[in-house]
Structure formats: C-alpha cells, structure tokens
Coordinates of C-alpha atoms in Angstrom, one line a residue:
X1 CA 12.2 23.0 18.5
X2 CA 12.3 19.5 19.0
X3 CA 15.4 17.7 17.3
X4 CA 13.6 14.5 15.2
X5 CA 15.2 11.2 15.2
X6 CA 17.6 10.2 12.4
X7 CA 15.3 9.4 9.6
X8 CA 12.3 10.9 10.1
X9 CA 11.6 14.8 8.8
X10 CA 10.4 17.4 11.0
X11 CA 7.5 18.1 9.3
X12 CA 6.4 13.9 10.1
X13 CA 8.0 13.8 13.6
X14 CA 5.7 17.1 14.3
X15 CA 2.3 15.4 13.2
X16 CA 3.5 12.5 16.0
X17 CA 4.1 14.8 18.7
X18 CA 4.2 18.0 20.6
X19 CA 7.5 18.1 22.9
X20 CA 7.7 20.1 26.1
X21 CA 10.8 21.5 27.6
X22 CA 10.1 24.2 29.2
X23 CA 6.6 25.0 30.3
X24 CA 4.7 21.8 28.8
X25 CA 1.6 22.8 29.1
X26 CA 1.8 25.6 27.0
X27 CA 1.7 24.9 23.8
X28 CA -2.0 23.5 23.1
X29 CA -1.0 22.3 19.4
X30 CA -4.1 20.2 18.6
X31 CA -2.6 16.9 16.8
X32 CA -5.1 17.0 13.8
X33 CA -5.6 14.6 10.7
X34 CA -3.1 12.3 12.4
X35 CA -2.0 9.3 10.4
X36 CA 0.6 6.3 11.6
X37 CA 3.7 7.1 10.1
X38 CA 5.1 4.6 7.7
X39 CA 8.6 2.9 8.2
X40 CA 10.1 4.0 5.0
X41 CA 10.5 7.6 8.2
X42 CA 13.1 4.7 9.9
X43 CA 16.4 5.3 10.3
X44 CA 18.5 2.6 8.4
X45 CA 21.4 3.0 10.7
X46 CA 22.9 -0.5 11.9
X47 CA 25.0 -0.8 15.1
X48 CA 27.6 -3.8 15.6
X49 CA 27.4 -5.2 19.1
X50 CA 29.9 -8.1 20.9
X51 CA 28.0 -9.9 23.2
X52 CA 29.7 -11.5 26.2
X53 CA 29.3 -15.1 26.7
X54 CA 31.2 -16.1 29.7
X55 CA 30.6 -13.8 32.6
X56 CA 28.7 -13.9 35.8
X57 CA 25.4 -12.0 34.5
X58 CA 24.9 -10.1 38.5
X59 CA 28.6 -8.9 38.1
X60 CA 28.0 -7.9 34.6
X61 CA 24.6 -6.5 35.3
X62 CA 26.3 -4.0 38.2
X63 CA 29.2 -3.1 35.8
X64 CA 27.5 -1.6 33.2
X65 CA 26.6 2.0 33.7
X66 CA 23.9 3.7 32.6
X67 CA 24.4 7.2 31.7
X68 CA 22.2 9.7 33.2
X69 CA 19.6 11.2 30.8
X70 CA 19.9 8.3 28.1
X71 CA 16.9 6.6 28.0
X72 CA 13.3 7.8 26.9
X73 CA 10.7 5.9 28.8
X74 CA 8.0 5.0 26.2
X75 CA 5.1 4.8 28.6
X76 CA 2.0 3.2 26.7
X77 CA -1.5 4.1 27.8
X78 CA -3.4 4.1 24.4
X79 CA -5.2 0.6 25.3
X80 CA -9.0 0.9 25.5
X81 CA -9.4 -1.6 28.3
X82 CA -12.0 -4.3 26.3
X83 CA -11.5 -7.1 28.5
X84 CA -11.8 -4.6 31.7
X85 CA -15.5 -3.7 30.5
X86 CA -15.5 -0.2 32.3
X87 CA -16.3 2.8 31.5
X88 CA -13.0 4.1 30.6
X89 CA -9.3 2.9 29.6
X90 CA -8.2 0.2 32.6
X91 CA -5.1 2.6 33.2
X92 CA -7.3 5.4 34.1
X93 CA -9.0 3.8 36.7
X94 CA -8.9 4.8 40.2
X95 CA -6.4 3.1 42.6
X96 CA -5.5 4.6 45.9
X97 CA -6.7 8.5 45.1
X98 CA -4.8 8.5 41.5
X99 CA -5.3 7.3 38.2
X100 CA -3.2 3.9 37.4
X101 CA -0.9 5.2 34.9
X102 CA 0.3 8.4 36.9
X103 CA 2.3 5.4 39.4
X104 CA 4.9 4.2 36.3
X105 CA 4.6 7.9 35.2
X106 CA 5.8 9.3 38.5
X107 CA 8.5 6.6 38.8
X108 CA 10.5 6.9 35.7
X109 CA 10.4 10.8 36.1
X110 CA 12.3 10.4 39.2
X111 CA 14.8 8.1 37.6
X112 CA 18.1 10.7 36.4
X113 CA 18.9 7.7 34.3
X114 CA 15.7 8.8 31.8
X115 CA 16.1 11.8 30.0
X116 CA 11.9 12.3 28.9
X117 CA 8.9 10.9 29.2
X118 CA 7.0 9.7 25.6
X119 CA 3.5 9.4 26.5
X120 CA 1.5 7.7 23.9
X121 CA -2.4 7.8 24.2
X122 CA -5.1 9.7 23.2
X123 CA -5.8 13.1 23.3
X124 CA -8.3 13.2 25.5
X125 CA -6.7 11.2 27.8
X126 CA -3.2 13.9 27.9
X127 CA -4.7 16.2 31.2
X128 CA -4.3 12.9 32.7
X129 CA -1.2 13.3 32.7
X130 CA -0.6 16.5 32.8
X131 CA -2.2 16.4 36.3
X132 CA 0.2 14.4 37.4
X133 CA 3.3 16.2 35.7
X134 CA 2.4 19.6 37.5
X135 CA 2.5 17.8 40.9
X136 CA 5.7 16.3 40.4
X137 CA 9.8 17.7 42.4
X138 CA 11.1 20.3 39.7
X139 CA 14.2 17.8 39.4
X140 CA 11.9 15.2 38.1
X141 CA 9.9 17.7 35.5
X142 CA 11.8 16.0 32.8
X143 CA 10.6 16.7 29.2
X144 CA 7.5 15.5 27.7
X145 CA 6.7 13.9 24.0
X146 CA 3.2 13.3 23.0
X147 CA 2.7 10.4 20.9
X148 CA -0.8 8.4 19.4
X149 CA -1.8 5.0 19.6
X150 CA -1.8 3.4 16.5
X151 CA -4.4 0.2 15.8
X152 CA -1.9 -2.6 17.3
X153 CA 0.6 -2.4 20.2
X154 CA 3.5 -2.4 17.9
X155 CA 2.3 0.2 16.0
X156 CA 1.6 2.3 19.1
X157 CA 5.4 1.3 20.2
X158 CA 6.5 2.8 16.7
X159 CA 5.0 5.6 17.3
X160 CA 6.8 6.2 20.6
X161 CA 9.9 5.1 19.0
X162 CA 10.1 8.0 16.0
X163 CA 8.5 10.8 19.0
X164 CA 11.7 10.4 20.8
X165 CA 14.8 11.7 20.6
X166 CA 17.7 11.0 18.5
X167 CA 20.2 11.1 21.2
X168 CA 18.7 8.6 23.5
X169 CA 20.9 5.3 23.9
X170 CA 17.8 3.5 24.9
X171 CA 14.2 2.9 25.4
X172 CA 12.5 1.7 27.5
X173 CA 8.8 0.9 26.8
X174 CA 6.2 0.1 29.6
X175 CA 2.8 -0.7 29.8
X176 CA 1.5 2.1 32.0
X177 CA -1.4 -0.4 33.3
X178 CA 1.3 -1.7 35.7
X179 CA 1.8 0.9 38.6
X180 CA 4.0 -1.3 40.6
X181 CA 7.2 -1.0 38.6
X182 CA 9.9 -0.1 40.9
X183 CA 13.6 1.7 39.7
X184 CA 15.4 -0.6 41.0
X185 CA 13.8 -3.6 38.6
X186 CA 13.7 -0.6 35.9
X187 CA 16.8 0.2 36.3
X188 CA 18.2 -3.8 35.9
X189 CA 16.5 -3.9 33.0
X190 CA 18.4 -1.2 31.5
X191 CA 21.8 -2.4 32.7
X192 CA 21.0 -5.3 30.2
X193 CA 19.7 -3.5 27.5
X194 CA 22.3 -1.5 26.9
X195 CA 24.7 -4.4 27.3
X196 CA 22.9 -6.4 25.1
X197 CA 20.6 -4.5 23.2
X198 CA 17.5 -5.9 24.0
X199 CA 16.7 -7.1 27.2
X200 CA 13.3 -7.4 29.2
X201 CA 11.8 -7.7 32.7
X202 CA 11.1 -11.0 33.6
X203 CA 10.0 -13.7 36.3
X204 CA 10.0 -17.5 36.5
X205 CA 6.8 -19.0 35.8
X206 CA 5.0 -21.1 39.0
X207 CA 2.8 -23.2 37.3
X208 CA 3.3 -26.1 35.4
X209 CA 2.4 -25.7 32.1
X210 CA 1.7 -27.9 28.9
X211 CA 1.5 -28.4 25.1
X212 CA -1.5 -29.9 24.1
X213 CA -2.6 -30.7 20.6
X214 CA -5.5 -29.6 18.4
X215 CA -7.6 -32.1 19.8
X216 CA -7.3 -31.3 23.5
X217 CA -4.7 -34.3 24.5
X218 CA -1.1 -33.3 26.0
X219 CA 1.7 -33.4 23.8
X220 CA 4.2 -32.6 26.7
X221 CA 5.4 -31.0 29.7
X222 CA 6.9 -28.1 29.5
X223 CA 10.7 -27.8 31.3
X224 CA 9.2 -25.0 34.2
X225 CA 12.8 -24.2 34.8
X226 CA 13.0 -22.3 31.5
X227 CA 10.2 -20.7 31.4
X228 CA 9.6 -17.3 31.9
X229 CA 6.8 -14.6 32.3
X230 CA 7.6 -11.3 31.0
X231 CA 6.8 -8.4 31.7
X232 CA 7.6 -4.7 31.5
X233 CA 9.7 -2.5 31.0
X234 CA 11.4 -3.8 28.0
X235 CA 14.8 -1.5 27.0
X236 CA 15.7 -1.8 23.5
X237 CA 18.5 0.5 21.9
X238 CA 16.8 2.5 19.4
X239 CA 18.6 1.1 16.0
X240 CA 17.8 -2.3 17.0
X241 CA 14.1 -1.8 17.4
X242 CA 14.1 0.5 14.2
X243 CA 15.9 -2.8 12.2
X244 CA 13.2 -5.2 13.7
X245 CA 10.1 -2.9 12.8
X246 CA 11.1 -3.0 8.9
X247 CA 11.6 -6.5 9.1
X248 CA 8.7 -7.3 10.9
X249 CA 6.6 -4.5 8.6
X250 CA 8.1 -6.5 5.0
X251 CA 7.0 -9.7 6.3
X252 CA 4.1 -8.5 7.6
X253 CA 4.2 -9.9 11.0
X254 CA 2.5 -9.3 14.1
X255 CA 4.1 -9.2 17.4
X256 CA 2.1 -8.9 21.3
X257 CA 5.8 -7.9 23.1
X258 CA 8.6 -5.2 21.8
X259 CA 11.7 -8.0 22.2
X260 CA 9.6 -10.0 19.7
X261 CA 10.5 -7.6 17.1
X262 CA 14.4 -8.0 17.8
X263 CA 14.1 -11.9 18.5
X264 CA 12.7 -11.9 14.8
X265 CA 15.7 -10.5 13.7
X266 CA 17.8 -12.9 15.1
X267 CA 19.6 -11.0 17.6
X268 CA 19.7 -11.5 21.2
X269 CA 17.5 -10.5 24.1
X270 CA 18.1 -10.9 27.9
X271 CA 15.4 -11.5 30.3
X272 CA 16.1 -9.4 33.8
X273 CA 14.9 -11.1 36.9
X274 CA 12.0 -8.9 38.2
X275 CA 9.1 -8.9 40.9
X276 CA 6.3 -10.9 41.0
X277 CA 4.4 -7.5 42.6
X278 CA 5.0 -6.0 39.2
X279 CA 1.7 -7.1 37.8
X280 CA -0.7 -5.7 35.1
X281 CA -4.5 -4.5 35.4
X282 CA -6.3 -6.8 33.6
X283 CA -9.8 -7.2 35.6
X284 CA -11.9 -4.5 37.6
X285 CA -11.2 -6.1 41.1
X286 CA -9.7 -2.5 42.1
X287 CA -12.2 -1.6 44.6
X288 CA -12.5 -5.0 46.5
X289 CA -9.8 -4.8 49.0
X290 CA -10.9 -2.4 52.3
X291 CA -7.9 -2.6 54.4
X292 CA -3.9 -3.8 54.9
X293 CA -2.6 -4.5 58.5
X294 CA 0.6 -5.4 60.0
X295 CA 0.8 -8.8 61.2
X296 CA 2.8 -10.2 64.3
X297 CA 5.3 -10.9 61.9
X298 CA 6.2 -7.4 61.6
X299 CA 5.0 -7.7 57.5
X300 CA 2.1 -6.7 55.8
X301 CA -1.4 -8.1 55.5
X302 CA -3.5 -7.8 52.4
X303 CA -7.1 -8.4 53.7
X304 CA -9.1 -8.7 50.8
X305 CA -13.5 -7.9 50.9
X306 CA -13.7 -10.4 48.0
X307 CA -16.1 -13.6 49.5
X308 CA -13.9 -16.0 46.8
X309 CA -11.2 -18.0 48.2
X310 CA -8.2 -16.5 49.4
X311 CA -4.4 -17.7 48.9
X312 CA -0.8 -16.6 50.4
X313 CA 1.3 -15.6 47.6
X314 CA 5.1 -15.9 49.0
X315 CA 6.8 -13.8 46.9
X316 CA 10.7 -13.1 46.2
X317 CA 12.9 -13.8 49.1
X318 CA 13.7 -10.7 50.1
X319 CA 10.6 -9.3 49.7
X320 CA 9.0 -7.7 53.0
X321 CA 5.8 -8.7 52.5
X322 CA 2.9 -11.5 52.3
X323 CA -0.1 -11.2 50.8
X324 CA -3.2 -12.8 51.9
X325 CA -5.4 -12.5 48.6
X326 CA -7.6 -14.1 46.2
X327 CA -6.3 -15.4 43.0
X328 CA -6.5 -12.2 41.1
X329 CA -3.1 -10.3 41.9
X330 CA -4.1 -7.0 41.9
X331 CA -4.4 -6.7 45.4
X332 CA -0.6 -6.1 45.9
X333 CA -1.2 -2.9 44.6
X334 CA -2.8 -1.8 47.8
X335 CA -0.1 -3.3 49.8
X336 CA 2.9 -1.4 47.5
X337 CA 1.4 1.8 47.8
X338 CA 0.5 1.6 51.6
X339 CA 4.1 0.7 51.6
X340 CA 4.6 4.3 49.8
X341 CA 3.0 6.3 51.6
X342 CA 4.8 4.9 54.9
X343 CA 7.9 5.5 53.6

C-alpha cells in the first residue's frame, strides 16, 4: 500500500487518492463521499535551511544536484475552463492530435529526476490520462497518485501535496494547461528549489507597466527591470509548503500562486529564468493556425489563419525560432510541437 505522508493517517490519505505502482489501471477504487482534507492532517515538521548570498546563481544553479526519483510532479488539471467558454476543461482540449494536459504529463514522466506523477482532477477526467500513461516507454511508467480538486487552486495544490509521498524532497506543481514546458526549464527550476526551498519559473516582463490609483490616474511607473512574470512549474520542499498552508489557512488567506504561500511566511523564493514559449491556455484560439514553414532563415514560421493583426515575437536568444503570430501566444504551441515531432 501506499506509504502516507508524515502527518496524515492512512485511512485520510486513502480518501485523497488511489496510488498505482504496478499495473495502475487496475484498481478501479471509486473515490466516493470525498471531502478536502483539513490541515490539522499537516505534518508540523520544520526544516532549517542556510541560504547562500554571495555566489554566482548559474554556477550555483549547475552545482546543485537533484537526486533522481525525488520530486513528485503535482500536475493540476481540476480547472473548469470559465474564461475558455468550451465545452469542456481548457486542458482537455485538442491540440495537435492529443489532449493539452497529456504534453506536461508526458514530459515530467520522462524526467528520472521525478519519482511519480500526482494527477489532481476529476474523476471523470482520469482515462484522460490514463490514455496517455499506457502509451508512454516502460522507463517513463513512473507511479501514479490520484488526487481531487478542491474549490480554490490552493486547496487543489493541498491536495496534491498530502497525495504524495513522504520521501519526496520536492514538488513540483504545474498547471497542466501549459503543454510547452520543457525539462530543461523544469529541471532549473528544481536546482533552485531544492537550494532554496522555494523557487519558481519565471520571465522578465516586456511591457511597461503602471500603478494607477482608484480613480484611474497613474501613481507611477513601475521599474520593468524587476519585474517578473511567473509561471510554472513552481518546486517547493514539501515542509515548507506544509508550514505556509497552516499559516495561510489561520489567517485565512487566499493565494493565486504556490510560492505565495511560502513568501507569506517570510521565507525566501527564487525566480528561475524560463521561456517565453512556456505559455498557458487561456482563450480557444487552438484551431486557428493551419500551417508552420521553414523560412530562408533556416527557422520556423508560425503562419497563423487568424484575419487580426499579426506580430513577430523575438523570443530568448538562443531560441531557434520566430514566430509570426497574432497577439494571442498560443500559436507557439504549433511551432513546439512541430518541432517534436521533427526531432
């Protein structure tokens, strides 16, 4: 059976989750009368942590190793997709011949750094994913929790936290609406969490951006040079996220990003330079773009069927590709996985 994590008895880690080894499709358990656990189940274990404040963060970042089998990827998929207005969930839309939340699925099962997958959704929505397992190298068949979505992210997050296991180092918790996470970003991102115990995927804003006061005037500029938007994965050790949920949970606070819960606690979090390709659905404009091409270049084109106006987005510098698009960024999804299935 499956070991619980510290703090939480079997009988309430069982109601949470069915875990797979073996054969995961199996065992059929039907997850009935479920009920969001309640934080007194936490662990009340603290860990002591020395942060470094004086080294080079890219030498630091390749220097810490990541032991294989350590992290549980916490892959969230319970979202109902409002602002999508479809038919079903946004991550369960179509894109390229799969479902979108098979992509992140897929890649953090071929990661040896991540010892099991904690899918949290629905029911219903499991042969989803089960699809894909069944599909997927034996060496990246790695085991399986089932967790629920609770009635806010962080309770869904909590969820996925208590479903995993006690021996993992870290987790790592990703929106499964963004397909285009690669390992190597994933992988960065763990590097810093486990250095510093919190740490999440990142890029630097383009726009400028500004306060503005109640009535509409500016109050000021924001400095674009610190400013960041995040993204996921976002690798917390396990303790550290267990601390911030009873804080948050006392004070009864509500958070819309996992590091929130540790920032409220007062201990660090690092932000890990990421790709601006690593985007999240959040508009149905998956079916407007009919074709890539190579240009003369020798890099990709993203032609796009949409009739709005259409901009060059010049990502990172070493990235291999341009894409001629309209303003929604969705369209690099075409031109990642043509890129995929080329390789």
């Amino acid at each position: 059976g499956a070991t619980p994590r510290a703090g939480c008895s079997v009988r309430a880690c069982s109601s949470l989750a069915t875990r797979a080894r073996a054969k995961p499709w199996t065992d059929r358990t039907r997850l009935q009368n479920w009920k969001s656990p309640s934080l007194s189940s936490l662990s009340s274990r603290r860990t002591a942590s020395s942060f470094p404040s004086s080294v080079d963060r890219s030498l630091l970042a390749h220097s810490v190793g990541v032991p294989e089998g350590c992290v549980s990827a916490i892959i969230l998929a319970g979202g109902v997709g409002k602002r999508m207005g479809a038919e079903i969930p946004k991550q369960y839309l179509d894109l390229s011949g799969k479902p979108i939340a098979t992509y992140s699925l897929e890649t953090f099962a071929g990661m040896k750094e991540v010892g099991e997958l904690v899918v949290v959704c629905l029911e219903e929505w499991e042969h989803i994913f089960r699809d894909s397992y069944e599909g997927l190298p034996d060496g990246h068949k790695k085991p399986i929790v089932w967790a629920r979505p609770g009635k806010e992210r962080q309770d869904s997050v909590l969820n996925g936290l208590l479903a995993s296991s006690k021996k993992s180092k870290l987790v790592a918790i990703h929106d499964s609406a963004r397909p285009l996470i690669t390992p190597e970003d994933a992988l960065n991102c763990m590097r810093d969490g486990l250095d510093c115990g919190a740490a999440v995927l990142g890029v630097p804003v383009k726009p400028t951006i500004k306060e503005v006061n109640d009535d509409g005037t500016v109050l000021k500029t924001l400095e674009r040079s610190r400013l960041w938007e995040v993204q996921t994965p976002q690798c917390v050790k396990p303790s550290l996220l267990e601390e911030g949920f009873d804080f948050v949970k006392k004070g009864g606070i509500e958070v819309t990003d996992d590091v929130s819960i540790v920032e409220a606690i007062g201990r660090p979090v690092r932000i890990t330079k990421g790709s601006y390709t690593n985007i999240k659905v959040l508009n149905n404009s998956i079916s407007s773009f009919k074709r890539i091409t190579p240009c003369s270049t020798g890099k990709s084109v993203m032609c796009s069927s949409s009739i709005n106006p259409m901009r060059t987005i010049d990502f990172m510098e070493n990235l291999k590709y341009i894409q001629v698009t309209t303003p929604d960024d969705m369209s690099v999804a075409q031109r990642f996985l043509n890129d995929q299935n080329q390789g």
